[in-house]
C-alpha cells in the first residue's frame, strides 16, 4: 500500500507557482521523500528527493515540514508542459530500492 | 544526462509467443528495474536487478523472467505471452539511492 496521500487533481494558471502537497504521516526516520512526474504516454521522470532539509534543483523545490509528516513540491513558474501526473513516494535508503507508487496528483496547467 | 532506451515503443504479439523486451542504460547504473503500468493499478514492479547476473522478484513476477548478463542491459522475457500481459512496460535504472530514471516505455499488445 502507498504510504503517501495526495489530492487526485489540481489546476494551476500558466506562469504561476504550482504547489503540490503530499501527506506522509507515517514516515520513519530513514525514509526519503521522492517526487516523480509522468507526462501522458511517457515514462516517469525523476524530479527531486530529500530527507529533512528543503531541496532545490533546476526543475523544482521540495519543502519538507519540520516533523516530516508532509511535504510540498513547488514548480516555480508552471508552463503548459508541466501538465502531468505527479507522484510523491517515500522510500528507505536501506530497502531493496522498491518504490511504492500511489495514484498521484493530476496537475493541469491552464493558459 | 542519463539515457535509458527500450527496444520498441509498440509491440504486437500473439498468445503463446515468447517475447523479449530489452532495456539499455548508458550511465553505469548498478540497479535496473522492470515495471508494468495499467490503468487504475499504477506502476507495479515485476523484477529488479542490483548487479550483473543478480535478480530479485518484485510484486508481480509470475509469467515473467529476466536476464542481466551485462551491467548496461536488462531484458524482460515473457515465456508464453498471454492477453493479460497486454500493458505498458517500463524499464528504469538507478545508482544506489538516487532517483530512478525511466525509459520511454513499450506498449505491448497480446492478441
mmCIF file of N, CA and C in Angstrom, chain A:
data_model
loop_
_atom_site.group_PDB
_atom_site.id
_atom_site.type_symbol
_atom_site.label_atom_id
_atom_site.label_comp_id
_atom_site.label_asym_id
_atom_site.label_seq_id
_atom_site.Cartn_x
_atom_site.Cartn_y
_atom_site.Cartn_z
ATOM 1 N N UNK A 1 0.839 -1.206 0.000
ATOM 2 C CA UNK A 1 0.000 0.000 0.000
ATOM 3 C C UNK A 1 0.867 1.246 0.000
ATOM 4 N N UNK A 2 0.384 2.256 -0.776
ATOM 5 C CA UNK A 2 1.117 3.506 -0.807
ATOM 6 C C UNK A 2 1.144 4.104 0.590
ATOM 7 N N UNK A 3 2.268 4.755 0.946
ATOM 8 C CA UNK A 3 2.372 5.349 2.265
ATOM 9 C C UNK A 3 2.188 6.844 2.198
ATOM 10 N N UNK A 4 1.729 7.351 1.087
ATOM 11 C CA UNK A 4 1.526 8.781 0.918
ATOM 12 C C UNK A 4 0.102 9.048 0.475
ATOM 13 N N UNK A 5 -0.347 10.292 0.744
ATOM 14 C CA UNK A 5 -1.668 10.741 0.329
ATOM 15 C C UNK A 5 -1.518 12.029 -0.440
ATOM 16 N N UNK A 6 -2.107 12.066 -1.647
ATOM 17 C CA UNK A 6 -2.055 13.254 -2.475
ATOM 18 C C UNK A 6 -3.458 13.558 -3.001
ATOM 19 N N UNK A 7 -3.747 14.830 -3.271
ATOM 20 C CA UNK A 7 -5.040 15.139 -3.898
ATOM 21 C C UNK A 7 -5.075 14.540 -5.295
ATOM 22 N N UNK A 8 -6.226 14.084 -5.749
ATOM 23 C CA UNK A 8 -6.278 13.437 -7.065
ATOM 24 C C UNK A 8 -6.008 14.384 -8.222
ATOM 25 N N UNK A 9 -6.381 15.668 -8.065
ATOM 26 C CA UNK A 9 -6.158 16.592 -9.169
ATOM 27 C C UNK A 9 -6.025 18.022 -8.658
ATOM 28 N N UNK A 10 -5.352 18.849 -9.459
ATOM 29 C CA UNK A 10 -5.167 20.264 -9.161
ATOM 30 C C UNK A 10 -5.053 21.022 -10.470
ATOM 31 N N UNK A 11 -5.466 22.299 -10.420
ATOM 32 C CA UNK A 11 -5.263 23.206 -11.549
ATOM 33 C C UNK A 11 -4.295 24.297 -11.139
ATOM 34 N N UNK A 12 -3.604 24.842 -12.123
ATOM 35 C CA UNK A 12 -2.726 25.985 -11.863
ATOM 36 C C UNK A 12 -2.661 26.817 -13.136
ATOM 37 N N UNK A 13 -2.618 28.140 -12.972
ATOM 38 C CA UNK A 13 -2.504 29.018 -14.137
ATOM 39 C C UNK A 13 -1.066 29.050 -14.629
ATOM 40 N N UNK A 14 -0.933 29.109 -15.933
ATOM 41 C CA UNK A 14 0.391 29.177 -16.548
ATOM 42 C C UNK A 14 1.140 30.400 -16.018
ATOM 43 N N UNK A 15 2.420 30.200 -15.691
ATOM 44 C CA UNK A 15 3.243 31.290 -15.173
ATOM 45 C C UNK A 15 3.218 31.421 -13.665
ATOM 46 N N UNK A 16 2.228 30.834 -13.023
ATOM 47 C CA UNK A 16 2.166 30.883 -11.559
ATOM 48 C C UNK A 16 2.920 29.706 -10.961
ATOM 49 N N UNK A 17 3.165 29.789 -9.654
ATOM 50 C CA UNK A 17 3.803 28.665 -8.958
ATOM 51 C C UNK A 17 2.774 27.574 -8.694
ATOM 52 N N UNK A 18 3.149 26.347 -8.988
ATOM 53 C CA UNK A 18 2.295 25.203 -8.682
ATOM 54 C C UNK A 18 2.824 24.559 -7.407
ATOM 55 N N UNK A 19 1.939 24.434 -6.412
ATOM 56 C CA UNK A 19 2.321 23.852 -5.125
ATOM 57 C C UNK A 19 1.561 22.543 -4.935
ATOM 58 N N UNK A 20 2.283 21.441 -4.963
ATOM 59 C CA UNK A 20 1.647 20.127 -4.866
ATOM 60 C C UNK A 20 1.918 19.529 -3.492
ATOM 61 N N UNK A 21 0.857 19.285 -2.712
ATOM 62 C CA UNK A 21 1.059 18.760 -1.358
ATOM 63 C C UNK A 21 1.106 17.237 -1.323
ATOM 64 N N UNK A 22 1.757 16.734 -0.283
ATOM 65 C CA UNK A 22 1.816 15.294 -0.061
ATOM 66 C C UNK A 22 1.851 15.042 1.441
ATOM 67 N N UNK A 23 1.003 14.135 1.880
ATOM 68 C CA UNK A 23 0.982 13.752 3.286
ATOM 69 C C UNK A 23 1.653 12.400 3.449
ATOM 70 N N UNK A 24 2.609 12.332 4.361
ATOM 71 C CA UNK A 24 3.296 11.053 4.655
ATOM 72 C C UNK A 24 3.473 10.951 6.159
ATOM 73 N N UNK A 25 2.337 10.888 6.858
ATOM 74 C CA UNK A 25 2.343 10.990 8.321
ATOM 75 C C UNK A 25 3.028 9.821 9.010
ATOM 76 N N UNK A 26 3.191 8.689 8.319
ATOM 77 C CA UNK A 26 3.821 7.521 8.956
ATOM 78 C C UNK A 26 5.283 7.362 8.547
ATOM 79 N N UNK A 27 5.865 8.394 7.994
ATOM 80 C CA UNK A 27 7.244 8.300 7.521
ATOM 81 C C UNK A 27 8.177 8.017 8.689
ATOM 82 N N UNK A 28 9.180 7.187 8.449
ATOM 83 C CA UNK A 28 10.135 6.890 9.510
ATOM 84 C C UNK A 28 11.446 7.628 9.236
ATOM 85 N N UNK A 29 12.320 7.601 10.243
ATOM 86 C CA UNK A 29 13.491 8.454 10.232
ATOM 87 C C UNK A 29 14.444 8.234 9.081
ATOM 88 N N UNK A 30 14.466 7.026 8.527
ATOM 89 C CA UNK A 30 15.421 6.750 7.452
ATOM 90 C C UNK A 30 14.775 6.755 6.068
ATOM 91 N N UNK A 31 13.580 7.292 5.986
ATOM 92 C CA UNK A 31 12.887 7.309 4.698
ATOM 93 C C UNK A 31 12.994 8.675 4.026
ATOM 94 N N UNK A 32 13.334 8.630 2.755
ATOM 95 C CA UNK A 32 13.407 9.821 1.934
ATOM 96 C C UNK A 32 12.061 10.064 1.260
ATOM 97 N N UNK A 33 11.843 11.299 0.853
ATOM 98 C CA UNK A 33 10.674 11.657 0.048
ATOM 99 C C UNK A 33 11.153 11.896 -1.382
ATOM 100 N N UNK A 34 10.547 11.195 -2.321
ATOM 101 C CA UNK A 34 10.880 11.333 -3.735
ATOM 102 C C UNK A 34 9.669 11.879 -4.493
ATOM 103 N N UNK A 35 9.955 12.677 -5.501
ATOM 104 C CA UNK A 35 8.899 13.140 -6.403
ATOM 105 C C UNK A 35 9.265 12.759 -7.836
ATOM 106 N N UNK A 36 8.251 12.234 -8.525
ATOM 107 C CA UNK A 36 8.345 11.909 -9.941
ATOM 108 C C UNK A 36 7.140 12.527 -10.636
ATOM 109 N N UNK A 37 7.239 12.651 -11.957
ATOM 110 C CA UNK A 37 6.058 13.028 -12.719
ATOM 111 C C UNK A 37 6.004 12.176 -13.991
ATOM 112 N N UNK A 38 4.794 12.048 -14.523
ATOM 113 C CA UNK A 38 4.616 11.270 -15.735
ATOM 114 C C UNK A 38 3.720 12.058 -16.683
ATOM 115 N N UNK A 39 4.321 12.473 -17.754
ATOM 116 C CA UNK A 39 3.574 13.145 -18.813
ATOM 117 C C UNK A 39 2.939 12.054 -19.671
ATOM 118 N N UNK A 40 1.759 12.337 -20.145
ATOM 119 C CA UNK A 40 0.969 11.337 -20.859
ATOM 120 C C UNK A 40 1.782 10.569 -21.895
ATOM 121 N N UNK A 41 1.690 9.220 -21.799
ATOM 122 C CA UNK A 41 2.312 8.307 -22.765
ATOM 123 C C UNK A 41 3.836 8.280 -22.688
ATOM 124 N N UNK A 42 4.407 8.847 -21.643
ATOM 125 C CA UNK A 42 5.862 8.783 -21.471
ATOM 126 C C UNK A 42 6.196 8.037 -20.183
ATOM 127 N N UNK A 43 7.468 7.649 -20.044
ATOM 128 C CA UNK A 43 7.917 7.053 -18.796
ATOM 129 C C UNK A 43 7.998 8.099 -17.697
ATOM 130 N N UNK A 44 7.872 7.696 -16.424
ATOM 131 C CA UNK A 44 8.008 8.654 -15.323
ATOM 132 C C UNK A 44 9.360 9.346 -15.354
ATOM 133 N N UNK A 45 9.373 10.568 -14.838
ATOM 134 C CA UNK A 45 10.585 11.376 -14.803
ATOM 135 C C UNK A 45 10.898 11.718 -13.361
ATOM 136 N N UNK A 46 12.107 11.424 -12.928
ATOM 137 C CA UNK A 46 12.540 11.791 -11.584
ATOM 138 C C UNK A 46 12.650 13.319 -11.493
ATOM 139 N N UNK A 47 12.145 13.889 -10.376
ATOM 140 C CA UNK A 47 12.221 15.341 -10.201
ATOM 141 C C UNK A 47 13.208 15.700 -9.098
ATOM 142 N N UNK A 48 12.981 15.176 -7.902
ATOM 143 C CA UNK A 48 13.769 15.638 -6.759
ATOM 144 C C UNK A 48 13.553 14.668 -5.607
ATOM 145 N N UNK A 49 14.457 14.657 -4.628
ATOM 146 C CA UNK A 49 14.211 13.914 -3.406
ATOM 147 C C UNK A 49 14.889 14.620 -2.235
ATOM 148 N N UNK A 50 14.444 14.291 -1.020
ATOM 149 C CA UNK A 50 15.022 14.920 0.165
ATOM 150 C C UNK A 50 14.727 14.111 1.410
ATOM 151 N N UNK A 51 15.478 14.403 2.468
ATOM 152 C CA UNK A 51 15.306 13.702 3.736
ATOM 153 C C UNK A 51 14.696 14.631 4.801
ATOM 154 N N UNK A 52 15.412 15.678 5.128
ATOM 155 C CA UNK A 52 14.916 16.605 6.158
ATOM 156 C C UNK A 52 14.908 18.032 5.641
ATOM 157 N N UNK A 53 15.998 18.388 4.989
ATOM 158 C CA UNK A 53 16.148 19.786 4.575
ATOM 159 C C UNK A 53 15.411 20.041 3.274
ATOM 160 N N UNK A 54 15.087 21.290 3.063
ATOM 161 C CA UNK A 54 14.494 21.675 1.793
ATOM 162 C C UNK A 54 15.535 21.508 0.694
ATOM 163 N N UNK A 55 15.066 21.143 -0.489
ATOM 164 C CA UNK A 55 15.949 20.912 -1.616
ATOM 165 C C UNK A 55 15.455 21.683 -2.820
ATOM 166 N N UNK A 56 16.409 22.103 -3.648
ATOM 167 C CA UNK A 56 16.063 22.800 -4.888
ATOM 168 C C UNK A 56 16.977 22.318 -5.996
ATOM 169 N N UNK A 57 16.392 22.138 -7.165
ATOM 170 C CA UNK A 57 17.210 21.871 -8.351
ATOM 171 C C UNK A 57 16.619 22.678 -9.510
ATOM 172 N N UNK A 58 17.073 22.369 -10.702
ATOM 173 C CA UNK A 58 16.658 23.179 -11.844
ATOM 174 C C UNK A 58 15.188 22.980 -12.198
ATOM 175 N N UNK A 59 14.605 21.917 -11.699
ATOM 176 C CA UNK A 59 13.206 21.651 -12.033
ATOM 177 C C UNK A 59 12.233 22.177 -10.983
ATOM 178 N N UNK A 60 12.587 22.015 -9.708
ATOM 179 C CA UNK A 60 11.595 22.256 -8.660
ATOM 180 C C UNK A 60 12.269 22.468 -7.315
ATOM 181 N N UNK A 61 11.433 22.844 -6.337
ATOM 182 C CA UNK A 61 11.854 22.897 -4.939
ATOM 183 C C UNK A 61 11.008 21.930 -4.136
ATOM 184 N N UNK A 62 11.616 21.360 -3.114
ATOM 185 C CA UNK A 62 10.925 20.438 -2.217
ATOM 186 C C UNK A 62 11.009 21.010 -0.814
ATOM 187 N N UNK A 63 9.825 21.253 -0.237
ATOM 188 C CA UNK A 63 9.752 21.772 1.128
ATOM 189 C C UNK A 63 9.209 20.652 2.015
ATOM 190 N N UNK A 64 9.969 20.257 3.025
ATOM 191 C CA UNK A 64 9.566 19.203 3.956
ATOM 192 C C UNK A 64 9.325 19.848 5.315
ATOM 193 N N UNK A 65 8.178 19.560 5.914
ATOM 194 C CA UNK A 65 7.873 20.148 7.220
ATOM 195 C C UNK A 65 8.844 19.631 8.270
ATOM 196 N N UNK A 66 8.923 20.370 9.352
ATOM 197 C CA UNK A 66 9.901 20.024 10.386
ATOM 198 C C UNK A 66 9.637 18.639 10.972
ATOM 199 N N UNK A 67 8.348 18.301 11.124
ATOM 200 C CA UNK A 67 8.034 16.969 11.662
ATOM 201 C C UNK A 67 8.081 15.891 10.582
ATOM 202 N N UNK A 68 8.342 16.275 9.349
ATOM 203 C CA UNK A 68 8.477 15.385 8.196
ATOM 204 C C UNK A 68 7.209 14.638 7.836
ATOM 205 N N UNK A 69 6.092 15.045 8.343
ATOM 206 C CA UNK A 69 4.841 14.337 8.058
ATOM 207 C C UNK A 69 4.196 14.801 6.767
ATOM 208 N N UNK A 70 4.703 15.857 6.189
ATOM 209 C CA UNK A 70 4.172 16.291 4.903
ATOM 210 C C UNK A 70 5.239 17.060 4.133
ATOM 211 N N UNK A 71 5.001 17.209 2.842
ATOM 212 C CA UNK A 71 5.938 17.959 2.004
ATOM 213 C C UNK A 71 5.164 18.624 0.878
ATOM 214 N N UNK A 72 5.817 19.580 0.236
ATOM 215 C CA UNK A 72 5.224 20.293 -0.893
ATOM 216 C C UNK A 72 6.252 20.387 -2.008
ATOM 217 N N UNK A 73 5.844 20.004 -3.186
ATOM 218 C CA UNK A 73 6.668 20.200 -4.374
ATOM 219 C C UNK A 73 6.241 21.505 -5.012
ATOM 220 N N UNK A 74 7.212 22.352 -5.312
ATOM 221 C CA UNK A 74 6.906 23.650 -5.907
ATOM 222 C C UNK A 74 7.539 23.743 -7.286
ATOM 223 N N UNK A 75 6.690 23.970 -8.282
ATOM 224 C CA UNK A 75 7.172 24.306 -9.627
ATOM 225 C C UNK A 75 7.046 25.817 -9.733
ATOM 226 N N UNK A 76 8.134 26.550 -9.747
ATOM 227 C CA UNK A 76 8.058 27.998 -9.531
ATOM 228 C C UNK A 76 7.325 28.785 -10.612
ATOM 229 N N UNK A 77 7.444 28.398 -11.847
ATOM 230 C CA UNK A 77 6.777 29.110 -12.943
ATOM 231 C C UNK A 77 6.213 28.064 -13.900
ATOM 232 N N UNK A 78 5.019 27.604 -13.596
ATOM 233 C CA UNK A 78 4.462 26.472 -14.338
ATOM 234 C C UNK A 78 4.222 26.835 -15.807
ATOM 235 N N UNK A 79 4.512 25.874 -16.664
ATOM 236 C CA UNK A 79 4.212 26.014 -18.087
ATOM 237 C C UNK A 79 3.253 24.895 -18.501
ATOM 238 N N UNK A 80 2.710 25.022 -19.698
ATOM 239 C CA UNK A 80 1.766 24.012 -20.179
ATOM 240 C C UNK A 80 2.421 22.631 -20.215
ATOM 241 N N UNK A 81 3.741 22.592 -20.426
ATOM 242 C CA UNK A 81 4.445 21.308 -20.494
ATOM 243 C C UNK A 81 4.579 20.635 -19.133
ATOM 244 N N UNK A 82 4.218 21.353 -18.069
ATOM 245 C CA UNK A 82 4.252 20.740 -16.734
ATOM 246 C C UNK A 82 2.971 19.959 -16.434
ATOM 247 N N UNK A 83 2.006 19.987 -17.328
ATOM 248 C CA UNK A 83 0.799 19.173 -17.139
ATOM 249 C C UNK A 83 1.197 17.702 -17.127
ATOM 250 N N UNK A 84 0.896 17.019 -16.008
ATOM 251 C CA UNK A 84 1.359 15.645 -15.821
ATOM 252 C C UNK A 84 0.731 15.090 -14.548
ATOM 253 N N UNK A 85 0.953 13.809 -14.302
ATOM 254 C CA UNK A 85 0.623 13.216 -13.011
ATOM 255 C C UNK A 85 1.885 13.236 -12.167
ATOM 256 N N UNK A 86 1.774 13.778 -10.948
ATOM 257 C CA UNK A 86 2.918 13.918 -10.049
ATOM 258 C C UNK A 86 2.776 12.920 -8.904
ATOM 259 N N UNK A 87 3.834 12.154 -8.686
ATOM 260 C CA UNK A 87 3.839 11.113 -7.670
ATOM 261 C C UNK A 87 4.798 11.479 -6.542
ATOM 262 N N UNK A 88 4.318 11.341 -5.328
ATOM 263 C CA UNK A 88 5.123 11.512 -4.124
ATOM 264 C C UNK A 88 5.332 10.128 -3.517
ATOM 265 N N UNK A 89 6.572 9.768 -3.234
ATOM 266 C CA UNK A 89 6.884 8.411 -2.777
ATOM 267 C C UNK A 89 7.866 8.518 -1.621
ATOM 268 N N UNK A 90 7.656 7.698 -0.591
ATOM 269 C CA UNK A 90 8.657 7.617 0.474
ATOM 270 C C UNK A 90 9.359 6.275 0.371
ATOM 271 N N UNK A 91 10.628 6.283 0.661
ATOM 272 C CA UNK A 91 11.423 5.065 0.497
ATOM 273 C C UNK A 91 12.624 5.083 1.406
ATOM 274 N N UNK A 92 12.894 3.918 1.990
ATOM 275 C CA UNK A 92 14.062 3.781 2.834
ATOM 276 C C UNK A 92 15.285 3.528 1.986
ATOM 277 N N UNK A 93 16.367 4.201 2.318
ATOM 278 C CA UNK A 93 17.607 4.009 1.588
ATOM 279 C C UNK A 93 18.094 2.587 1.747
ATOM 280 N N UNK A 94 17.842 1.979 2.880
ATOM 281 C CA UNK A 94 18.331 0.631 3.113
ATOM 282 C C UNK A 94 17.452 -0.442 2.533
ATOM 283 N N UNK A 95 16.395 -0.065 1.836
ATOM 284 C CA UNK A 95 15.472 -1.052 1.294
ATOM 285 C C UNK A 95 16.032 -1.630 0.003
ATOM 286 N N UNK A 96 15.234 -2.486 -0.614
ATOM 287 C CA UNK A 96 15.674 -3.078 -1.870
ATOM 288 C C UNK A 96 15.340 -2.176 -3.050
ATOM 289 N N UNK A 97 15.235 -0.914 -2.806
ATOM 290 C CA UNK A 97 15.036 0.106 -3.832
ATOM 291 C C UNK A 97 13.653 0.073 -4.451
ATOM 292 N N UNK A 98 12.749 -0.686 -3.875
ATOM 293 C CA UNK A 98 11.394 -0.692 -4.403
ATOM 294 C C UNK A 98 10.718 0.637 -4.120
ATOM 295 N N UNK A 99 9.989 1.113 -5.093
ATOM 296 C CA UNK A 99 9.166 2.304 -4.930
ATOM 297 C C UNK A 99 7.710 1.863 -4.885
ATOM 298 N N UNK A 100 6.960 2.380 -3.933
ATOM 299 C CA UNK A 100 5.531 2.079 -3.853
ATOM 300 C C UNK A 100 4.798 3.255 -4.477
ATOM 301 N N UNK A 101 4.202 3.012 -5.647
ATOM 302 C CA UNK A 101 3.561 4.077 -6.412
ATOM 303 C C UNK A 101 2.098 4.189 -6.047
ATOM 304 N N UNK A 102 1.670 5.384 -5.671
ATOM 305 C CA UNK A 102 0.260 5.656 -5.440
ATOM 306 C C UNK A 102 -0.383 6.138 -6.732
ATOM 307 N N UNK A 103 -1.521 6.796 -6.574
ATOM 308 C CA UNK A 103 -2.267 7.278 -7.738
ATOM 309 C C UNK A 103 -1.769 8.634 -8.222
ATOM 310 N N UNK A 104 -1.062 9.378 -7.362
ATOM 311 C CA UNK A 104 -0.513 10.674 -7.752
ATOM 312 C C UNK A 104 -1.554 11.772 -7.858
ATOM 313 N N UNK A 105 -1.069 12.963 -8.226
ATOM 314 C CA UNK A 105 -1.912 14.146 -8.458
ATOM 315 C C UNK A 105 -1.849 14.512 -9.926
ATOM 316 N N UNK A 106 -3.009 14.603 -10.554
ATOM 317 C CA UNK A 106 -3.059 15.078 -11.932
ATOM 318 C C UNK A 106 -3.042 16.599 -11.912
ATOM 319 N N UNK A 107 -1.937 17.199 -12.357
ATOM 320 C CA UNK A 107 -1.792 18.646 -12.388
ATOM 321 C C UNK A 107 -2.092 19.135 -13.797
ATOM 322 N N UNK A 108 -3.036 20.057 -13.892
ATOM 323 C CA UNK A 108 -3.376 20.636 -15.191
ATOM 324 C C UNK A 108 -3.004 22.102 -15.161
ATOM 325 N N UNK A 109 -2.138 22.498 -16.081
ATOM 326 C CA UNK A 109 -1.735 23.901 -16.198
ATOM 327 C C UNK A 109 -2.634 24.538 -17.258
ATOM 328 N N UNK A 110 -3.281 25.618 -16.862
ATOM 329 C CA UNK A 110 -4.238 26.265 -17.761
ATOM 330 C C UNK A 110 -3.670 27.573 -18.294
ATOM 331 N N UNK A 111 -3.883 27.830 -19.598
ATOM 332 C CA UNK A 111 -3.338 29.068 -20.190
ATOM 333 C C UNK A 111 -4.032 30.303 -19.635
#
